[in-house]
Coordinates of C-alpha atoms in Angstrom, one line a residue:
X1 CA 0.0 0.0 0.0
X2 CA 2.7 2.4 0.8
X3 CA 3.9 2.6 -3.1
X4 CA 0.5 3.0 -4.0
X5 CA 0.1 5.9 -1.6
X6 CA 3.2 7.5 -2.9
X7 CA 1.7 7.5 -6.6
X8 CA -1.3 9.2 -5.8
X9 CA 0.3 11.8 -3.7
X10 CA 2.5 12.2 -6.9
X11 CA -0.2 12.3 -9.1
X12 CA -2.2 14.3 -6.9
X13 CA 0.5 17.2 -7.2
X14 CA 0.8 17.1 -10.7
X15 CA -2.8 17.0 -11.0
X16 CA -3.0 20.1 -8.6
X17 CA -0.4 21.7 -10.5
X18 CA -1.8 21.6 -13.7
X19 CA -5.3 22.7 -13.0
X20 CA -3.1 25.6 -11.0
X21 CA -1.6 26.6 -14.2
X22 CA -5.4 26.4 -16.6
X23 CA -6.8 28.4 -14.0
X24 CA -4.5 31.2 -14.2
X25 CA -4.6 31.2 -17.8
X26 CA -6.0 34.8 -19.0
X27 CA -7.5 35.8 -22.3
X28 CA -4.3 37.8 -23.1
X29 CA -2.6 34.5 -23.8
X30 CA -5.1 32.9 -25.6
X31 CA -4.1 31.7 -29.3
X32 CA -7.5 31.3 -32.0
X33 CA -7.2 28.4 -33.8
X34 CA -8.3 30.6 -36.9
X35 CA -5.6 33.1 -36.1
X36 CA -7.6 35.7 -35.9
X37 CA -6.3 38.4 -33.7
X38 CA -7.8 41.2 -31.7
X39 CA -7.0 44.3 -30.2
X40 CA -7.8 43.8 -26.7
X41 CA -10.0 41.3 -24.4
X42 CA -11.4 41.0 -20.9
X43 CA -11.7 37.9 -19.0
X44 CA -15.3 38.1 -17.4
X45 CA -15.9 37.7 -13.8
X46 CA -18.7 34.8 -14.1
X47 CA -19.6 31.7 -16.5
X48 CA -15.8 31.3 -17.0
X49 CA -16.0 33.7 -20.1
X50 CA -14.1 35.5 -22.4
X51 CA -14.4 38.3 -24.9
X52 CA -11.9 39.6 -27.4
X53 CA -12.5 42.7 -29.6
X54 CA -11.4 44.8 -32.0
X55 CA -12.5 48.6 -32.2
X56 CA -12.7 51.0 -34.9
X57 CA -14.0 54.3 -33.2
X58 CA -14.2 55.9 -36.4
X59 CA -16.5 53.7 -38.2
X60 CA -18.0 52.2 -35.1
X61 CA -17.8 49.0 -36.0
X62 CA -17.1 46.1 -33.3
X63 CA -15.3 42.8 -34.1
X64 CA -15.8 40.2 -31.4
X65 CA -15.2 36.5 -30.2
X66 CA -17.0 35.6 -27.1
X67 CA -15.6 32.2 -25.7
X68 CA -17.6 30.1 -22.9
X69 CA -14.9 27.5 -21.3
X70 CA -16.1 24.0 -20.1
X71 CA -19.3 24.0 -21.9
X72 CA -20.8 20.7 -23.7
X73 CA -22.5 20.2 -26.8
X74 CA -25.9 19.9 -24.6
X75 CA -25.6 24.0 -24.1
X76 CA -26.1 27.0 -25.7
X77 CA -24.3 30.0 -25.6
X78 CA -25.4 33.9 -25.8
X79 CA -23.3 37.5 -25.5
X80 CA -25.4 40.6 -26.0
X81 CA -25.3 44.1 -26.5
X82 CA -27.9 46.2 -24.4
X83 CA -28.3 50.1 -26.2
X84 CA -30.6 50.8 -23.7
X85 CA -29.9 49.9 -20.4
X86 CA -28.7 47.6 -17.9
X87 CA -29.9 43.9 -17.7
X88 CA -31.4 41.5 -20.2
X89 CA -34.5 42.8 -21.5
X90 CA -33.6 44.8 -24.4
X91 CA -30.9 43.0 -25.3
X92 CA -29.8 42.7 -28.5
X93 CA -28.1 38.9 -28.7
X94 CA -25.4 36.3 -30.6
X95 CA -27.0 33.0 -29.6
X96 CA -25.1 30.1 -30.6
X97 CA -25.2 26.5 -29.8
X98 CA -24.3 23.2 -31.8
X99 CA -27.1 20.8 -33.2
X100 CA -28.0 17.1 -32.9
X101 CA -26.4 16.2 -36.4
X102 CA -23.5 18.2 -34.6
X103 CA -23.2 21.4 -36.9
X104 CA -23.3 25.0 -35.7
X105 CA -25.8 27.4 -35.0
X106 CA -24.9 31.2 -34.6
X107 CA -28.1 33.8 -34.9
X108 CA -29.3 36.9 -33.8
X109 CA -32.1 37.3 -31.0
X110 CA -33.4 40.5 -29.6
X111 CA -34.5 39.8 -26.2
X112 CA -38.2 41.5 -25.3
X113 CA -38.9 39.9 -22.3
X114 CA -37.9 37.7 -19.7
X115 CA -39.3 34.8 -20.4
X116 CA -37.7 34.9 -23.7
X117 CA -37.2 31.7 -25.8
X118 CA -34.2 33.1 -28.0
X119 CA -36.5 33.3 -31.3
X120 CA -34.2 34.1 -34.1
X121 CA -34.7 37.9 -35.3
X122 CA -33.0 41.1 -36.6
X123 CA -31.4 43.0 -34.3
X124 CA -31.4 46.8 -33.8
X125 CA -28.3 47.5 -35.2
X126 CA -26.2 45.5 -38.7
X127 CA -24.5 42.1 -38.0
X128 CA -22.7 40.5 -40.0
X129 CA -19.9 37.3 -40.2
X130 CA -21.5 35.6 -37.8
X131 CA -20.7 32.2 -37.1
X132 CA -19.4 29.8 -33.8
X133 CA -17.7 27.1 -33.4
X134 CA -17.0 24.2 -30.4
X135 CA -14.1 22.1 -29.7
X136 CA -12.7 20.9 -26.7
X137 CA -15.5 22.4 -24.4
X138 CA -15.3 25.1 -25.5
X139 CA -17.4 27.2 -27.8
X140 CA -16.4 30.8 -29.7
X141 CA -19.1 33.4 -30.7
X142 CA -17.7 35.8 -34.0
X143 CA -19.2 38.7 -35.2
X144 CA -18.6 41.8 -36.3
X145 CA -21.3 44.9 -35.0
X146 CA -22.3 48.0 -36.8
X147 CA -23.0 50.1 -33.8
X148 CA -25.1 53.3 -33.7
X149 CA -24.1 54.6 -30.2
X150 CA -21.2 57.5 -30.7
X151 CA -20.2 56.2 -27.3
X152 CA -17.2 53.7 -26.5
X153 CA -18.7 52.5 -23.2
X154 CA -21.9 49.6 -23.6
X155 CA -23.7 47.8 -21.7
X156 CA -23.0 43.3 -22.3
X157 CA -25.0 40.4 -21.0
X158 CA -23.1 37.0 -21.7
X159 CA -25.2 33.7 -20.3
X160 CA -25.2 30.1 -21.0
X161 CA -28.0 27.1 -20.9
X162 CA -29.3 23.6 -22.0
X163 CA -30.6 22.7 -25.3
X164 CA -34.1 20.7 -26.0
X165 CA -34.5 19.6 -28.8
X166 CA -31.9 21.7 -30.5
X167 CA -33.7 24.7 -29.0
X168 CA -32.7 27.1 -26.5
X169 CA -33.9 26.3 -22.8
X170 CA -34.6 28.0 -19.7
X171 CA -31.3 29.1 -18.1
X172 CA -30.2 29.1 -14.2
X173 CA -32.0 31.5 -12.0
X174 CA -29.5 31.5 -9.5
X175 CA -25.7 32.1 -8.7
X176 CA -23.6 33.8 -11.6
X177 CA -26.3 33.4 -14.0
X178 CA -27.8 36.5 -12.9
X179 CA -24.8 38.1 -12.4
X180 CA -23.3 37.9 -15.6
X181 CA -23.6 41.3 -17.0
X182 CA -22.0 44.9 -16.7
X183 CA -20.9 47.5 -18.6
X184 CA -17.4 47.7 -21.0
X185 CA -15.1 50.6 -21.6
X186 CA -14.3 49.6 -25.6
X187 CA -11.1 51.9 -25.8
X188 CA -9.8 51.7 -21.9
X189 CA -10.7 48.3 -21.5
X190 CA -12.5 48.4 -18.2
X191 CA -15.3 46.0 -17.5
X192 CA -17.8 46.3 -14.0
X193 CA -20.2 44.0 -13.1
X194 CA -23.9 45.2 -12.6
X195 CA -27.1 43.6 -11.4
X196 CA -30.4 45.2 -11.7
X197 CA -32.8 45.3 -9.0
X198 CA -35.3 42.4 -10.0
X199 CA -31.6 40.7 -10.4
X200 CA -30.4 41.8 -7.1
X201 CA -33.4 40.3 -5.2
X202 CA -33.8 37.0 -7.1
X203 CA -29.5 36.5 -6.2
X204 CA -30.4 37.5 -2.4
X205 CA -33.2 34.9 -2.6
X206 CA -31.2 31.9 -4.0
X207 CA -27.9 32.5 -3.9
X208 CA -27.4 31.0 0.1
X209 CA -28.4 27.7 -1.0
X210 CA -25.9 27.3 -3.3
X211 CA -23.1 28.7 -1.5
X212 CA -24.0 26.6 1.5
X213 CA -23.7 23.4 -1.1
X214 CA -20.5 24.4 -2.5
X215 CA -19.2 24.7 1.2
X216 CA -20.3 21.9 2.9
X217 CA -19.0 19.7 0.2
X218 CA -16.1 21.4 -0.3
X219 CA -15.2 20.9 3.4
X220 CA -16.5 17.8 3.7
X221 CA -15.1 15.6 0.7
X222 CA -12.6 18.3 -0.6
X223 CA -10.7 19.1 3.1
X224 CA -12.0 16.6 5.6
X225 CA -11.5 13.4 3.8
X226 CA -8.3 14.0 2.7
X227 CA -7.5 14.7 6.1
X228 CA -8.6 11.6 7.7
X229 CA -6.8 9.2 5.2
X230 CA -3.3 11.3 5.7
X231 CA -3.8 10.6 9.7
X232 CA -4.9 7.0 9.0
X233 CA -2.3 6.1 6.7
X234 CA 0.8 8.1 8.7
X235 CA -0.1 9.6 12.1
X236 CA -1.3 5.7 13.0
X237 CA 3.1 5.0 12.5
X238 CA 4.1 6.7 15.3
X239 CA 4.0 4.8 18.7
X240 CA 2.9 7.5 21.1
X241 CA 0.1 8.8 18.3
X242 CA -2.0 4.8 19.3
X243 CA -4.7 4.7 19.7
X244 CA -5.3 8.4 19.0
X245 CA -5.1 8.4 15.7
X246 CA -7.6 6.4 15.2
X247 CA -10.1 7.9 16.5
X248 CA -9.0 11.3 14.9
X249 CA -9.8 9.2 11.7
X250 CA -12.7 8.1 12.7
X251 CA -13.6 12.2 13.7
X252 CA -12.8 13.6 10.8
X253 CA -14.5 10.6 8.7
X254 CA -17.6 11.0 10.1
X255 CA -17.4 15.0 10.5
X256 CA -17.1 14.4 6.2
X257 CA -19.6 12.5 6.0
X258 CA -22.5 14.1 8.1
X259 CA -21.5 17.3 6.3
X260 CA -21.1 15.6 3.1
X261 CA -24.9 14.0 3.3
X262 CA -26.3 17.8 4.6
X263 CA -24.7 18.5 1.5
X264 CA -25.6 15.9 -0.9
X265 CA -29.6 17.6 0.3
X266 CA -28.7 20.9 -0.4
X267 CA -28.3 19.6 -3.8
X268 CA -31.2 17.9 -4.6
X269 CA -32.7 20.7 -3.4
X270 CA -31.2 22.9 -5.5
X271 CA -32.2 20.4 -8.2
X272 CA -35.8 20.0 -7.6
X273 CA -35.9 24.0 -7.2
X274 CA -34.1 24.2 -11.0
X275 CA -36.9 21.8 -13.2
X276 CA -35.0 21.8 -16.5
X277 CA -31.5 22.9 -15.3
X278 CA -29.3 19.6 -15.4
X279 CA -25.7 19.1 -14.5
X280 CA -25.6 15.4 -15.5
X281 CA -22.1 14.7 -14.6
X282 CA -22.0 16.3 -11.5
X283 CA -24.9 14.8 -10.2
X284 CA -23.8 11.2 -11.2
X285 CA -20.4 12.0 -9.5
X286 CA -22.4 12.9 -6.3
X287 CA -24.4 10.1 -6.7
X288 CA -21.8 7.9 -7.3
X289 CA -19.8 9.7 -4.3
X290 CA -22.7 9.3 -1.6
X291 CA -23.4 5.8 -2.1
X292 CA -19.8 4.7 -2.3
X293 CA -19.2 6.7 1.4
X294 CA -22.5 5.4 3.0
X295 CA -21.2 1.8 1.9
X296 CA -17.9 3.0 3.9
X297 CA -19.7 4.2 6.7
X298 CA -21.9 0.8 7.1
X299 CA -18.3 -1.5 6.7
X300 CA -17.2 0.4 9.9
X301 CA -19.9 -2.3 11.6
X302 CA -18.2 -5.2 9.9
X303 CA -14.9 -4.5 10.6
X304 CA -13.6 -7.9 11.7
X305 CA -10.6 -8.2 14.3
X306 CA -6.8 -7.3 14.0
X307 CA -6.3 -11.3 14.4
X308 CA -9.3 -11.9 12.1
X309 CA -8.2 -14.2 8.8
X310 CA -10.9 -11.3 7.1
X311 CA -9.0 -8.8 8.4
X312 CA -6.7 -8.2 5.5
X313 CA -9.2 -8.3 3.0
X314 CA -11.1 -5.9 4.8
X315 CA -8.1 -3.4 5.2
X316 CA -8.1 -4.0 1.2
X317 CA -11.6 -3.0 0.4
X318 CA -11.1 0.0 2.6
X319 CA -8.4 1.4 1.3
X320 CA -9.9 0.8 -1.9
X321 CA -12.9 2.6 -1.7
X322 CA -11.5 5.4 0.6
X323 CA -9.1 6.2 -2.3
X324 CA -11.8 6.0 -5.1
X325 CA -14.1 8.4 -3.0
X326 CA -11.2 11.0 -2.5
X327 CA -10.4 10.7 -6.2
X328 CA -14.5 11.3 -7.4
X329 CA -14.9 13.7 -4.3
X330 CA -11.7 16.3 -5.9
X331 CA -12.6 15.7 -9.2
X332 CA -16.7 16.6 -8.5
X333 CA -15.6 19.9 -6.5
X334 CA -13.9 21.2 -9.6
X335 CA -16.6 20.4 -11.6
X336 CA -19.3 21.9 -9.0
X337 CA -16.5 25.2 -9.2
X338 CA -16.8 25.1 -13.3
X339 CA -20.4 25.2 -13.4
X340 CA -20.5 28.0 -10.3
X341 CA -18.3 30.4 -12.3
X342 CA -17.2 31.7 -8.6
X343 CA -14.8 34.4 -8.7
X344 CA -11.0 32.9 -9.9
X345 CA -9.5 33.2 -6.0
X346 CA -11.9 30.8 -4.9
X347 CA -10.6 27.9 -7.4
X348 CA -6.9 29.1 -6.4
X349 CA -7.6 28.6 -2.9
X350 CA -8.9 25.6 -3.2
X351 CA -5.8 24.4 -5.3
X352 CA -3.5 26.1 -3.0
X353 CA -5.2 23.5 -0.2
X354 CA -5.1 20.6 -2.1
X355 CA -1.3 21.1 -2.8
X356 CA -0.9 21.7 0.9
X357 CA -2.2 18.5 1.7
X358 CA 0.0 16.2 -0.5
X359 CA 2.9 18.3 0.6
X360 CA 2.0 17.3 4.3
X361 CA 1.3 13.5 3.0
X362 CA 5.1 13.5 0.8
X363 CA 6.5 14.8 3.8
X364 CA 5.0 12.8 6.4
X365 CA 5.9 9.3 3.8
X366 CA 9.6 10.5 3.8
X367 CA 9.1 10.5 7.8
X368 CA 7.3 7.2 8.3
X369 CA 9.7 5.5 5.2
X370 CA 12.8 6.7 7.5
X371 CA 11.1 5.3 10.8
X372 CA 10.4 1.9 9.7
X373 CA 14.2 1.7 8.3
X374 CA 15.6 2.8 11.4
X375 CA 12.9 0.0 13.4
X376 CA 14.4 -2.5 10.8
X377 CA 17.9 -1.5 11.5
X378 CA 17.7 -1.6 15.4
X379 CA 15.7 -5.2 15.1
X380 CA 18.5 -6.7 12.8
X381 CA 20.7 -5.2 15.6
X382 CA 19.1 -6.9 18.4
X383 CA 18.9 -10.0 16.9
X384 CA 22.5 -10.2 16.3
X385 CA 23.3 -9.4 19.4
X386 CA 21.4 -12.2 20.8
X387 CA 22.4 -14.8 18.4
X388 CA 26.4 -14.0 19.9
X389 CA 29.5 -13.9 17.7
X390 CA 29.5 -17.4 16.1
X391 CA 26.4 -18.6 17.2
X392 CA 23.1 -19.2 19.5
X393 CA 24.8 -20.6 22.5
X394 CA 27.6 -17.8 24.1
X395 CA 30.3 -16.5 22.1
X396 CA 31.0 -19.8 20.1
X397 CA 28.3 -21.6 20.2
X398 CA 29.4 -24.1 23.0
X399 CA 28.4 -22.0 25.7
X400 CA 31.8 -20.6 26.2
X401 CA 33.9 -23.9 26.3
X402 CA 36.0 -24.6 23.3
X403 CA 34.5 -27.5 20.9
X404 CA 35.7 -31.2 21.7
X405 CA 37.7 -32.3 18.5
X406 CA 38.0 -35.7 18.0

């Protein structure tokens, strides 16, 4: 077990690493496939957006991509233009999404109300080379605007939902989908969010239960878990540290788990609150992530003796399934994290504590590999020292009298 140990704390660094390194990725550094090129860009506070754009003050016309990271081919997504105020009714919109036979749609919506479904329509001002593409999750907006406000500062909405039946749906009422608009300094560059007052009140209503979902699982699976199985698998080596570390395992097990299952309800909550919003792959991974720890949970009444002939295959299907729920539990927080859009910070943080916890699990292996050598050196020691010089019996073997020869 200890080699296996040692590879996932390896690959859990690299893996911590390199989603340290996408998410500090900014739309400066972004390369388009079609090399196109544009003249400035601003990476957008919420939906894990981007938009690039090219400004010609003089003849007012506005080149643009608008990219939407970690997106599927089961979503559509929308940037818009508002001429006359804040929010999204009145917007004039770039929907885009890709179809069942898998080619792309990009159109023009105006948006007259809110319960709006996208129907395609001339906006108030020219568009034209519109098209999208999506590769990789991830799905580009072009298009170039013929704009008839003299002034360099407008007013955006960007948003993102599911398709049915290759038609827009109903997006999220809550989190970052209702905060994803603001106004954008063309020539500066400067970007501020904005939320409306019907906007403001709907986030004030809804937003708590997500945030208290994305908590309590992200201290429960994300921090606690991962805490228990470093204490199980090194504290548990040091003499003076048994029996307490087991039951500081046990603790922060259980701590995990009753959080984890207040925050497996927050979800469905959340989900029978959304009818028509579905995150399929999050939701199986939680699934998949409650049942594997309640079947954890129940083996604790199983558990069969140190000097049990079960035991060892016991202490196999634990470790097992321990490690396969911390695997699904780190990979479903950063999927819960993409489909939140939460300011960057919060991803880095949690990145900067996973990297703190396989430095603490490296360093405490390095420990533990250094005690059990120096246990094996002192026993082969102690055993020579008992065996004699030259044999069992004294220092010759004869009980200290010289051999008989014949």
């Amino acid at each position: 077990m200890g080699a296996t140990m040692r590879c996932m704390v390896i690959l859990g660094v690299l893996f911590a690493l390199f989603m340290s390194s996408t998410s500090a990725q900014s739309c400066s550094k972004y390369n388009f496939a079609s090399n196109k090129v544009f003249s400035a860009c601003s990476d957008l506070p919420y939906l894990n957006s981007y938009l690039h754009w090219t400004y010609s003050p003089s003849s007012q016309s506005l080149e643009i991509a608008f990219r939407r990271l970690g997106t599927s081919s089961s979503r559509w997504v929308s940037w818009a233009i508002n001429p006359t105020s804040q929010g999204m009714v009145g917007s004039q919109a770039l929907v885009a999404f890709q179809k069942s036979d898998g080619t792309m749609r990009a159109y023009t919506s105006p948006i007259k109300s809110y319960q709006t479904g996208f129907q395609e329509g001339d906006l108030s001002f020219p568009v034209s080379d519109l098209s999208a593409t999506y590769s990789n999750n991830e799905m580009i907006v072009y298009a170039t605007l013929k704009l008839q406000n003299s002034s360099s500062t407008l007013n955006q909405v960007w948003q993102e939902g599911p398709l049915s039946n290759d038609s827009p749906g109903m997006h999220p009422t809550t989190g970052p989908n209702v905060q994803s608009m603001g106004t954008l300094n063309l020539l500066s560059g400067e970007s501020k969010t904005t939320a409306g007052a019907s906007s403001s009140k709907l986030k004030a209503k809804n937003a708590s239960p997500l945030i208290i979902h994305g908590v309590l699982n992200a201290v429960s699976w994300g921090i606690l878990m991962p805490l228990g199985a470093i204490i199980a698998r090194y504290v548990k080596e040091f003499p003076l540290a048994d029996p307490a570390w087991f039951y500081l395992h046990v603790t922060c097990q259980l701590s995990a788990f009753i959080l984890g299952v207040a925050g497996f309800g927050t979800g469905l909550r959340l989900g029978s609150q959304s009818p028509g919003v579905t995150y399929a792959v999050h939701r199986g991974l939680g699934i998949a992530l409650f049942t594997l720890a309640l079947v954890q949970v129940s083996a604790l009444l199983i558990r069969p003796k140190k000097d049990h002939k079960w035991r060892s295959y016991w202490n196999c299907y634990h470790y097992l399934v321990g490690y396969g729920i911390l695997g699904i539990s780190i990979a479903n927080i950063f999927k819960g994290l993409d489909i939140l859009s939460p300011e960057k910070k919060w991803k880095r943080a949690y990145i900067g504590i996973l990297v703190t916890l396989a430095s603490l699990a490296l360093l405490l292996e390095v420990i533990v590999w250094f005690l059990k050598r120096s246990k094996r050196s002192a026993g082969a020691d102690k055993l020579k020292s008992s065996h004699g010089t030259n044999g069992t019996n004294g220092l010759n073997g004869y009980g200290g009298r010289k051999p008989e020869t014949v």
